[in-house]
Amino acid sequence: MDAMEKAKNIITSGKVVRAVLWIAGALVVVAIAVVLWSVLRGRSAGDAGTADFVTETIAPVDNKTTVIDVVAGDTLSKILSANGVGGKDINSIAGVLKSKAGITGLRADKDKIEIVRDGGPDTPITKIVVLPGPWRRVELTCDDAGVWNCNAIDIERDTRLVYRQGEILDGDSFYLAGMRANIPAGILADVYDLLAFEMDFERDVRAGQKFSVLYEENYHDNVHVDNGAVSVVSFDALRGNVKMYRFKKSDKTVGYYDPNGNGAIKSLKRTPINNAKVTSSFSTRRKHPVLGFTRAHKGVDFRAPTGTPIPSAGAGRVVARGYNRGHGNFVRIRHNGSFETLYAHMSKFAKNVKVGTTVKQGQIIGYSGSTGLSTGPHLHYEIIKDGKHVNPMTVKLPAINNLDAENKKKFLEYRATLDKAIEDLENNPKGFIQL
Ligand SMILES: [Zn+2]
């Protein structure tokens, strides 16, 4: 069969014709919808899309599809039964989701569910789709024998590196300066988290200081969907430039490193609660606000409205959880090496955090309050090194995740490519680097 004949066969094959007709039909429907939408909005189709970024759901939405945002208190069973799915089917769906897609529960404010009825509203369900974030669709269909099948699809994403630079102005906070520099709030929170290992935002930040961030933006079909990781962060702090690079080791673990390849993530955080303002510093002598007489303040106080979640400053094991007159409700955690941390004046403890519980860095251990000797809601935070109280803001903290010789060599090569990317984007601030 020659090429010409082959082409003819393909063109006349009924399957292809049907597919072409279907696509053409779909395009016509989309075109009509766009025109109608433009007319209703009172503007031409050409001037749409002036916003820098439009965040859209990837899933098609039409009158056959109901999209449900998972909120606090929702369960798969609650959502499905509200949409007319029977108990036996719900159990079968939960089973296949777990065994085939590794999904054991729904996450509030993250996951979505689509209920698809091909025949339109009030007809039987043809498909249920679980969307754990924007990059995966888990489609569930029921076959004629009543068995639910599961098909997980990864959504194609393209990732771009973008670069933003900012400067602290008089009377500014890092947060305000970051927003002004067009850095998204989520990225800013990550940056703060990283810098907090090296910087004391109370004392190290001054007007005139410059900072920059290289981070990932994720796109699907040229639409900005969400942001990825922070690749490089740099801040000209009072004590010198603080710079961190994200790097994946050969064992696939990801960490942040200083320009020389030393681990930038420390075993403990100086400020457990992000962005919390210091209201009272560590000192060996101060007038106690409640007791009135002078005594040492063995920790740092951070402003925190009642109920603010308190994360553990580092990985470790809970060695005390209780109440005393001074600290009120407190938790003490023993970390690797010689460090312990203590968190006082809590309004309540986190469920499942008891004496003996192993906690991760960042895991919520309780909620701020004003129990014990306290004049108002705040977190009183102590670091104890070898049994002695030390100043959390200045104590030298051990790095975790250091690099061996082989990984360090790779890191330095990778760092050079990131530095080159920054150099390119400094000359082209609106540009991006396609990954
Ligand atoms: Zn205190």
Coordinates of C-alpha atoms and ligand atoms in Angstrom, one line a residue:
M1 CA 0.0 0.0 0.0
D2 CA 1.6 3.3 -1.0
A3 CA 1.5 6.4 1.2
M4 CA -1.3 8.1 -0.8
E5 CA -3.6 5.0 -0.4
K6 CA -2.8 4.8 3.3
A7 CA -3.8 8.5 3.7
K8 CA -7.1 7.9 1.8
N9 CA -7.9 4.9 4.0
I10 CA -7.3 6.9 7.2
I11 CA -9.4 9.8 5.9
T12 CA -12.3 7.5 5.0
S13 CA -12.2 5.4 8.1
G14 CA -15.5 6.0 9.9
K15 CA -13.7 6.4 13.3
V16 CA -11.6 9.3 12.2
V17 CA -14.6 11.0 10.5
R18 CA -16.6 10.7 13.6
A19 CA -13.8 12.1 15.7
V20 CA -13.3 15.1 13.3
L21 CA -17.0 15.8 13.3
W22 CA -17.0 15.6 17.1
I23 CA -14.1 18.0 17.5
A24 CA -15.6 20.4 15.0
G25 CA -18.9 20.3 16.9
A26 CA -17.1 21.0 20.1
L27 CA -15.3 23.9 18.6
V28 CA -18.5 25.4 17.3
V29 CA -20.1 25.1 20.8
V30 CA -17.0 26.8 22.4
A31 CA -17.0 29.6 19.8
I32 CA -20.7 30.3 20.4
A33 CA -20.1 30.3 24.1
V34 CA -17.2 32.7 23.8
V35 CA -19.2 35.1 21.6
L36 CA -22.2 35.0 23.9
W37 CA -20.0 35.6 26.9
S38 CA -18.3 38.6 25.2
V39 CA -21.6 40.1 24.2
L40 CA -23.0 39.7 27.7
R41 CA -19.9 41.3 29.1
G42 CA -20.4 44.1 26.6
R43 CA -17.0 43.9 25.0
S44 CA -15.3 42.3 22.1
A45 CA -13.6 38.9 22.3
G46 CA -10.3 40.6 21.4
D47 CA -9.8 42.7 24.5
A48 CA -10.3 39.8 27.0
G49 CA -7.5 38.7 29.2
T50 CA -5.7 41.9 30.2
A51 CA -5.0 40.5 33.6
D52 CA -1.5 39.2 34.1
F53 CA -2.6 35.8 35.3
V54 CA -5.9 34.0 35.3
T55 CA -6.3 31.1 37.6
E56 CA -8.7 28.6 36.1
T57 CA -9.8 25.1 36.9
I58 CA -8.6 22.7 34.2
A59 CA -11.7 20.5 34.5
P60 CA -14.4 21.2 31.9
V61 CA -17.5 22.6 33.4
D62 CA -20.8 22.3 31.6
N63 CA -24.4 21.4 32.5
K64 CA -23.4 17.7 32.7
T65 CA -20.8 18.3 35.4
T66 CA -21.3 19.4 39.0
V67 CA -18.1 20.6 40.6
I68 CA -17.9 20.3 44.4
D69 CA -15.2 22.1 46.4
V70 CA -14.3 20.0 49.4
V71 CA -14.7 22.1 52.6
A72 CA -14.0 21.4 56.3
G73 CA -16.2 18.6 57.6
D74 CA -16.7 17.0 54.2
T75 CA -16.1 13.3 53.6
L76 CA -16.3 11.3 50.4
S77 CA -19.3 9.5 51.8
K78 CA -21.1 12.7 52.7
I79 CA -20.6 14.3 49.3
L80 CA -21.5 11.1 47.3
S81 CA -24.6 10.3 49.3
A82 CA -25.7 13.9 48.9
N83 CA -25.4 13.3 45.2
G84 CA -27.5 10.2 45.2
V85 CA -24.8 7.5 45.4
G86 CA -25.8 4.5 47.5
G87 CA -23.8 3.1 50.4
K88 CA -22.7 0.0 48.6
D89 CA -21.3 2.0 45.7
I90 CA -19.6 4.5 48.1
N91 CA -17.8 1.6 49.9
S92 CA -16.7 0.2 46.5
I93 CA -15.5 3.7 45.3
A94 CA -13.6 4.3 48.6
G95 CA -11.9 0.9 48.2
V96 CA -10.8 1.5 44.6
L97 CA -9.6 5.0 45.4
K98 CA -7.4 3.7 48.1
S99 CA -6.0 0.6 46.3
K100 CA -5.6 2.2 42.8
A101 CA -4.9 5.9 43.5
G102 CA -3.6 5.9 47.1
I103 CA -6.4 8.3 48.1
T104 CA -7.6 7.6 51.6
G105 CA -9.5 10.8 52.4
L106 CA -10.4 14.2 51.1
R107 CA -8.6 17.4 52.0
A108 CA -10.6 20.5 52.8
D109 CA -9.9 23.6 50.6
K110 CA -7.7 21.5 48.3
D111 CA -9.6 18.7 46.7
K112 CA -12.5 18.9 44.3
I113 CA -15.1 16.3 43.2
E114 CA -16.8 16.3 39.8
I115 CA -20.1 14.4 39.3
V116 CA -20.7 13.9 35.6
R117 CA -24.1 13.0 34.2
D118 CA -23.8 12.6 30.4
G119 CA -27.5 12.7 30.0
G120 CA -27.8 16.0 31.8
P121 CA -29.1 17.0 35.2
D122 CA -31.4 14.4 37.0
T123 CA -30.0 11.5 34.9
P124 CA -27.8 8.7 36.4
I125 CA -24.2 9.4 37.2
T126 CA -21.8 8.3 34.4
K127 CA -18.5 9.3 36.0
I128 CA -17.2 10.6 39.3
V129 CA -13.9 12.5 39.2
V130 CA -11.7 13.2 42.3
L131 CA -9.3 16.1 41.8
P132 CA -6.5 16.1 44.4
G133 CA -5.1 19.5 43.4
P134 CA -4.9 20.8 39.8
W135 CA -2.4 18.3 38.4
R136 CA -4.2 14.9 38.8
R137 CA -7.7 13.6 37.8
V138 CA -8.8 10.4 39.2
E139 CA -11.8 9.2 37.2
L140 CA -14.2 6.6 38.5
T141 CA -16.6 4.8 36.3
C142 CA -19.0 1.9 37.0
D143 CA -19.1 -1.0 34.5
D144 CA -22.2 -3.0 33.5
A145 CA -21.4 -5.6 36.2
G146 CA -21.6 -2.8 38.8
V147 CA -17.9 -2.7 39.5
W148 CA -16.2 0.6 40.0
N149 CA -13.0 1.2 38.1
C150 CA -10.5 3.9 38.6
N151 CA -8.2 5.7 36.2
A152 CA -5.7 8.2 37.4
I153 CA -4.5 10.8 34.9
D154 CA -1.6 13.2 35.4
I155 CA -2.3 16.7 33.9
E156 CA 0.5 18.0 31.7
R157 CA 2.2 21.0 33.3
D158 CA 4.9 23.2 32.2
T159 CA 7.0 25.0 34.7
R160 CA 8.7 28.3 34.4
L161 CA 11.3 30.0 36.6
V162 CA 10.5 33.7 37.3
Y163 CA 12.5 36.2 39.2
R164 CA 11.3 39.1 41.4
Q165 CA 13.3 41.7 43.2
G166 CA 12.2 43.9 46.1
E167 CA 13.4 46.5 48.5
I168 CA 12.5 47.3 52.1
L169 CA 11.3 50.9 52.4
D170 CA 11.0 53.1 55.5
G171 CA 8.3 51.8 57.9
D172 CA 7.9 48.7 55.7
S173 CA 7.6 45.0 56.6
F174 CA 9.2 42.3 54.6
Y175 CA 5.6 41.1 53.7
L176 CA 4.6 44.5 52.3
A177 CA 7.8 44.9 50.4
G178 CA 7.3 41.4 49.0
M179 CA 3.7 42.1 47.9
R180 CA 5.0 45.3 46.2
A181 CA 7.6 43.2 44.3
N182 CA 4.8 41.1 42.9
I183 CA 5.7 38.0 44.9
P184 CA 2.6 35.8 45.5
A185 CA 1.6 35.4 49.2
G186 CA 2.3 31.7 49.2
I187 CA 5.8 32.1 47.8
L188 CA 6.4 34.9 50.3
A189 CA 5.4 32.7 53.2
D190 CA 7.8 30.0 52.0
V191 CA 10.6 32.6 51.6
Y192 CA 9.9 33.9 55.1
D193 CA 10.1 30.3 56.4
L194 CA 13.5 29.8 54.8
L195 CA 15.0 33.1 55.8
A196 CA 13.8 32.7 59.4
F197 CA 16.4 30.0 59.9
E198 CA 19.1 32.6 59.3
M199 CA 17.5 35.9 60.1
D200 CA 15.8 37.7 63.0
F201 CA 13.2 39.7 61.2
E202 CA 12.9 42.0 64.1
R203 CA 16.5 43.1 64.2
D204 CA 18.0 42.2 60.8
V205 CA 15.6 44.1 58.6
R206 CA 16.1 47.8 57.7
A207 CA 15.0 50.3 55.0
G208 CA 17.2 50.1 51.9
Q209 CA 17.8 46.3 52.1
K210 CA 17.2 44.4 48.8
F211 CA 16.0 40.9 48.3
S212 CA 15.2 38.6 45.4
V213 CA 13.4 35.3 44.7
L214 CA 13.6 32.9 41.9
Y215 CA 10.6 30.6 41.9
E216 CA 8.5 28.3 39.8
E217 CA 5.2 29.0 38.2
N218 CA 3.1 26.1 36.8
Y219 CA 1.1 26.5 33.6
H220 CA -1.3 24.3 31.7
D221 CA -2.1 25.3 28.1
N222 CA -0.4 28.7 28.8
V223 CA -2.7 29.4 31.7
H224 CA -1.1 30.1 35.0
V225 CA -2.5 27.5 37.5
D226 CA -0.3 27.6 40.6
N227 CA 3.2 28.2 41.9
G228 CA 5.8 25.6 42.6
A229 CA 8.9 25.8 44.8
V230 CA 11.2 28.6 45.7
S231 CA 14.5 27.9 43.8
V232 CA 16.7 30.7 45.1
V233 CA 16.2 33.4 47.8
S234 CA 18.6 36.2 48.6
F235 CA 18.3 38.9 51.3
D236 CA 20.8 41.6 52.1
A237 CA 20.4 41.4 55.9
L238 CA 22.2 43.5 58.4
R239 CA 24.7 40.8 59.2
G240 CA 25.4 40.2 55.5
N241 CA 23.8 38.6 52.5
V242 CA 21.7 35.5 53.2
K243 CA 21.3 33.3 50.1
M244 CA 19.8 29.8 49.8
Y245 CA 19.5 27.4 46.8
R246 CA 17.0 24.6 46.5
F247 CA 18.8 21.3 45.4
K248 CA 17.8 17.7 45.0
K249 CA 20.4 15.2 46.2
S250 CA 21.1 12.0 44.4
D251 CA 18.9 10.2 46.9
K252 CA 16.1 12.5 45.7
T253 CA 15.7 14.4 49.0
V254 CA 15.3 18.1 48.5
G255 CA 16.9 20.7 50.7
Y256 CA 18.2 24.3 50.8
Y257 CA 21.9 25.2 50.9
D258 CA 24.0 28.3 51.2
P259 CA 26.3 29.2 48.2
N260 CA 29.0 27.0 49.6
G261 CA 26.7 24.0 49.9
N262 CA 26.2 24.0 53.6
G263 CA 22.7 23.0 54.8
A264 CA 20.6 26.1 55.2
I265 CA 17.7 24.3 57.0
K266 CA 18.5 24.2 60.7
S267 CA 17.4 21.7 63.2
L268 CA 15.3 24.4 65.0
K269 CA 13.4 27.5 63.9
R270 CA 14.1 30.7 65.7
T271 CA 10.5 31.9 65.2
P272 CA 8.2 28.9 65.3
I273 CA 5.2 31.0 64.1
N274 CA 5.7 32.6 60.7
N275 CA 5.7 36.4 60.7
A276 CA 5.0 36.7 64.5
K277 CA 6.3 39.9 66.0
V278 CA 8.6 39.7 68.9
T279 CA 7.0 41.5 71.9
S280 CA 9.7 40.6 74.5
S281 CA 13.2 39.5 73.9
F282 CA 15.4 37.0 75.8
S283 CA 17.2 38.7 78.6
T284 CA 19.0 37.7 81.8
R285 CA 17.2 40.6 83.7
R286 CA 13.9 42.3 83.1
K287 CA 10.9 43.5 85.1
H288 CA 8.3 40.8 84.9
P289 CA 5.0 42.3 83.6
V290 CA 2.8 40.3 86.1
L291 CA 5.1 39.6 89.1
G292 CA 6.4 43.2 89.0
F293 CA 9.9 42.4 90.2
T294 CA 13.0 41.9 88.1
R295 CA 13.8 38.5 86.9
A296 CA 15.3 36.9 83.8
H297 CA 13.2 36.3 80.7
K298 CA 14.3 32.9 79.6
G299 CA 12.6 32.9 76.2
V300 CA 11.2 35.1 73.5
D301 CA 7.6 36.3 73.4
F302 CA 5.8 36.4 70.0
R303 CA 2.5 38.2 69.4
A304 CA -0.1 35.5 68.6
P305 CA -3.9 35.9 68.9
T306 CA -5.6 33.2 70.9
G307 CA -5.9 30.1 68.9
T308 CA -3.0 30.7 66.5
P309 CA -1.5 27.2 65.7
I310 CA 1.9 26.7 67.2
P311 CA 4.2 24.5 65.1
S312 CA 7.1 22.5 66.6
A313 CA 10.4 24.4 65.9
G314 CA 12.1 21.1 65.0
A315 CA 11.7 17.4 64.8
G316 CA 11.7 15.6 68.1
R317 CA 9.8 13.9 70.9
V318 CA 7.4 15.5 73.3
V319 CA 8.9 15.0 76.8
A320 CA 6.4 17.2 78.8
R321 CA 2.9 18.4 78.3
G322 CA 1.1 20.0 81.2
Y323 CA 0.3 23.1 83.3
N324 CA 2.3 25.1 85.8
R325 CA 1.6 28.5 87.3
G326 CA 4.2 30.4 85.3
H327 CA 4.0 28.7 81.9
G328 CA 0.3 27.8 82.0
N329 CA -0.3 25.1 79.4
F330 CA 3.0 24.2 78.0
V331 CA 4.7 21.6 75.8
R332 CA 8.4 20.7 75.9
I333 CA 10.1 18.8 73.1
R334 CA 13.5 17.1 73.0
H335 CA 15.3 17.4 69.7
N336 CA 18.3 15.5 68.3
G337 CA 21.5 16.4 69.9
S338 CA 21.5 18.7 73.0
F339 CA 18.4 20.9 72.3
E340 CA 15.0 21.2 73.9
T341 CA 12.3 23.7 73.1
L342 CA 9.4 24.9 75.3
Y343 CA 6.1 26.5 74.3
A344 CA 4.0 28.3 77.0
H345 CA 0.7 30.0 77.7
M346 CA -1.2 27.7 75.2
S347 CA -5.0 27.9 75.2
K348 CA -5.1 24.2 74.2
F349 CA -3.0 21.3 73.1
A350 CA -3.1 19.7 69.6
K351 CA -5.0 16.4 69.6
N352 CA -2.7 13.4 69.3
V353 CA 0.3 15.4 70.8
K354 CA 1.0 13.7 74.1
V355 CA 4.1 12.9 76.2
G356 CA 6.1 10.4 74.0
T357 CA 4.7 11.6 70.7
T358 CA 7.3 12.0 67.9
V359 CA 6.7 15.3 66.0
K360 CA 8.0 16.7 62.8
Q361 CA 9.4 20.2 62.2
G362 CA 6.4 22.4 61.6
Q363 CA 3.8 20.0 63.1
I364 CA 1.1 21.8 65.1
I365 CA 1.5 21.0 68.8
G366 CA -1.0 23.4 70.3
Y367 CA -2.7 26.8 70.1
S368 CA -1.6 30.1 71.6
G369 CA -3.4 31.6 74.5
S370 CA -2.8 33.4 77.8
T371 CA -2.8 30.7 80.4
G372 CA -0.4 31.0 83.4
L373 CA 1.4 34.2 84.3
S374 CA 0.6 36.2 81.1
T375 CA -0.8 39.6 80.4
G376 CA -2.3 38.7 77.0
P377 CA -2.3 36.0 74.3
H378 CA 1.2 35.3 73.0
L379 CA 3.6 32.5 72.5
H380 CA 6.5 32.3 75.0
Y381 CA 9.2 30.2 73.4
E382 CA 12.4 28.8 75.0
I383 CA 15.4 27.0 73.6
I384 CA 17.3 24.9 76.1
K385 CA 20.8 23.8 75.1
D386 CA 22.5 21.2 77.4
G387 CA 20.1 22.1 80.2
K388 CA 20.8 25.9 79.9
H389 CA 18.4 28.5 78.5
V390 CA 19.9 30.2 75.4
N391 CA 18.7 33.2 73.3
P392 CA 16.6 31.7 70.4
M393 CA 17.5 34.6 68.2
T394 CA 21.3 34.3 68.4
V395 CA 22.1 30.6 69.4
K396 CA 24.0 28.8 66.7
L397 CA 21.8 26.0 65.4
P398 CA 23.0 22.8 63.7
A399 CA 22.2 22.4 60.0
I400 CA 20.3 19.3 58.9
N401 CA 20.8 17.6 55.5
N402 CA 24.4 18.4 54.8
L403 CA 26.0 17.3 51.5
D404 CA 28.6 14.7 51.0
A405 CA 31.5 15.3 48.6
E406 CA 29.7 13.9 45.5
N407 CA 26.5 15.8 46.1
K408 CA 28.5 19.0 46.9
K409 CA 30.2 18.8 43.5
K410 CA 26.8 18.4 41.8
F411 CA 25.4 21.2 43.9
L412 CA 28.1 23.7 42.9
E413 CA 27.4 22.9 39.2
Y414 CA 23.7 23.3 39.7
R415 CA 24.2 26.5 41.6
A416 CA 26.1 27.9 38.6
T417 CA 23.1 27.2 36.3
L418 CA 20.7 28.9 38.8
D419 CA 23.1 31.9 39.0
K420 CA 23.1 32.1 35.2
A421 CA 19.3 32.0 35.2
I422 CA 19.2 34.9 37.7
E423 CA 21.6 36.9 35.6
D424 CA 19.5 36.4 32.5
L425 CA 16.3 37.4 34.3
E426 CA 17.9 40.4 35.9
N427 CA 18.3 41.7 32.3
N428 CA 14.8 40.6 31.4
P429 CA 12.7 41.0 34.5
K430 CA 9.4 40.1 32.7
G431 CA 10.8 37.0 31.1
F432 CA 11.0 33.5 32.4
I433 CA 13.1 30.4 32.0
Q434 CA 11.3 27.3 30.7
L435 CA 12.1 24.2 32.7
Ligands
ZN1 ZN 7.8 35.1 77.9

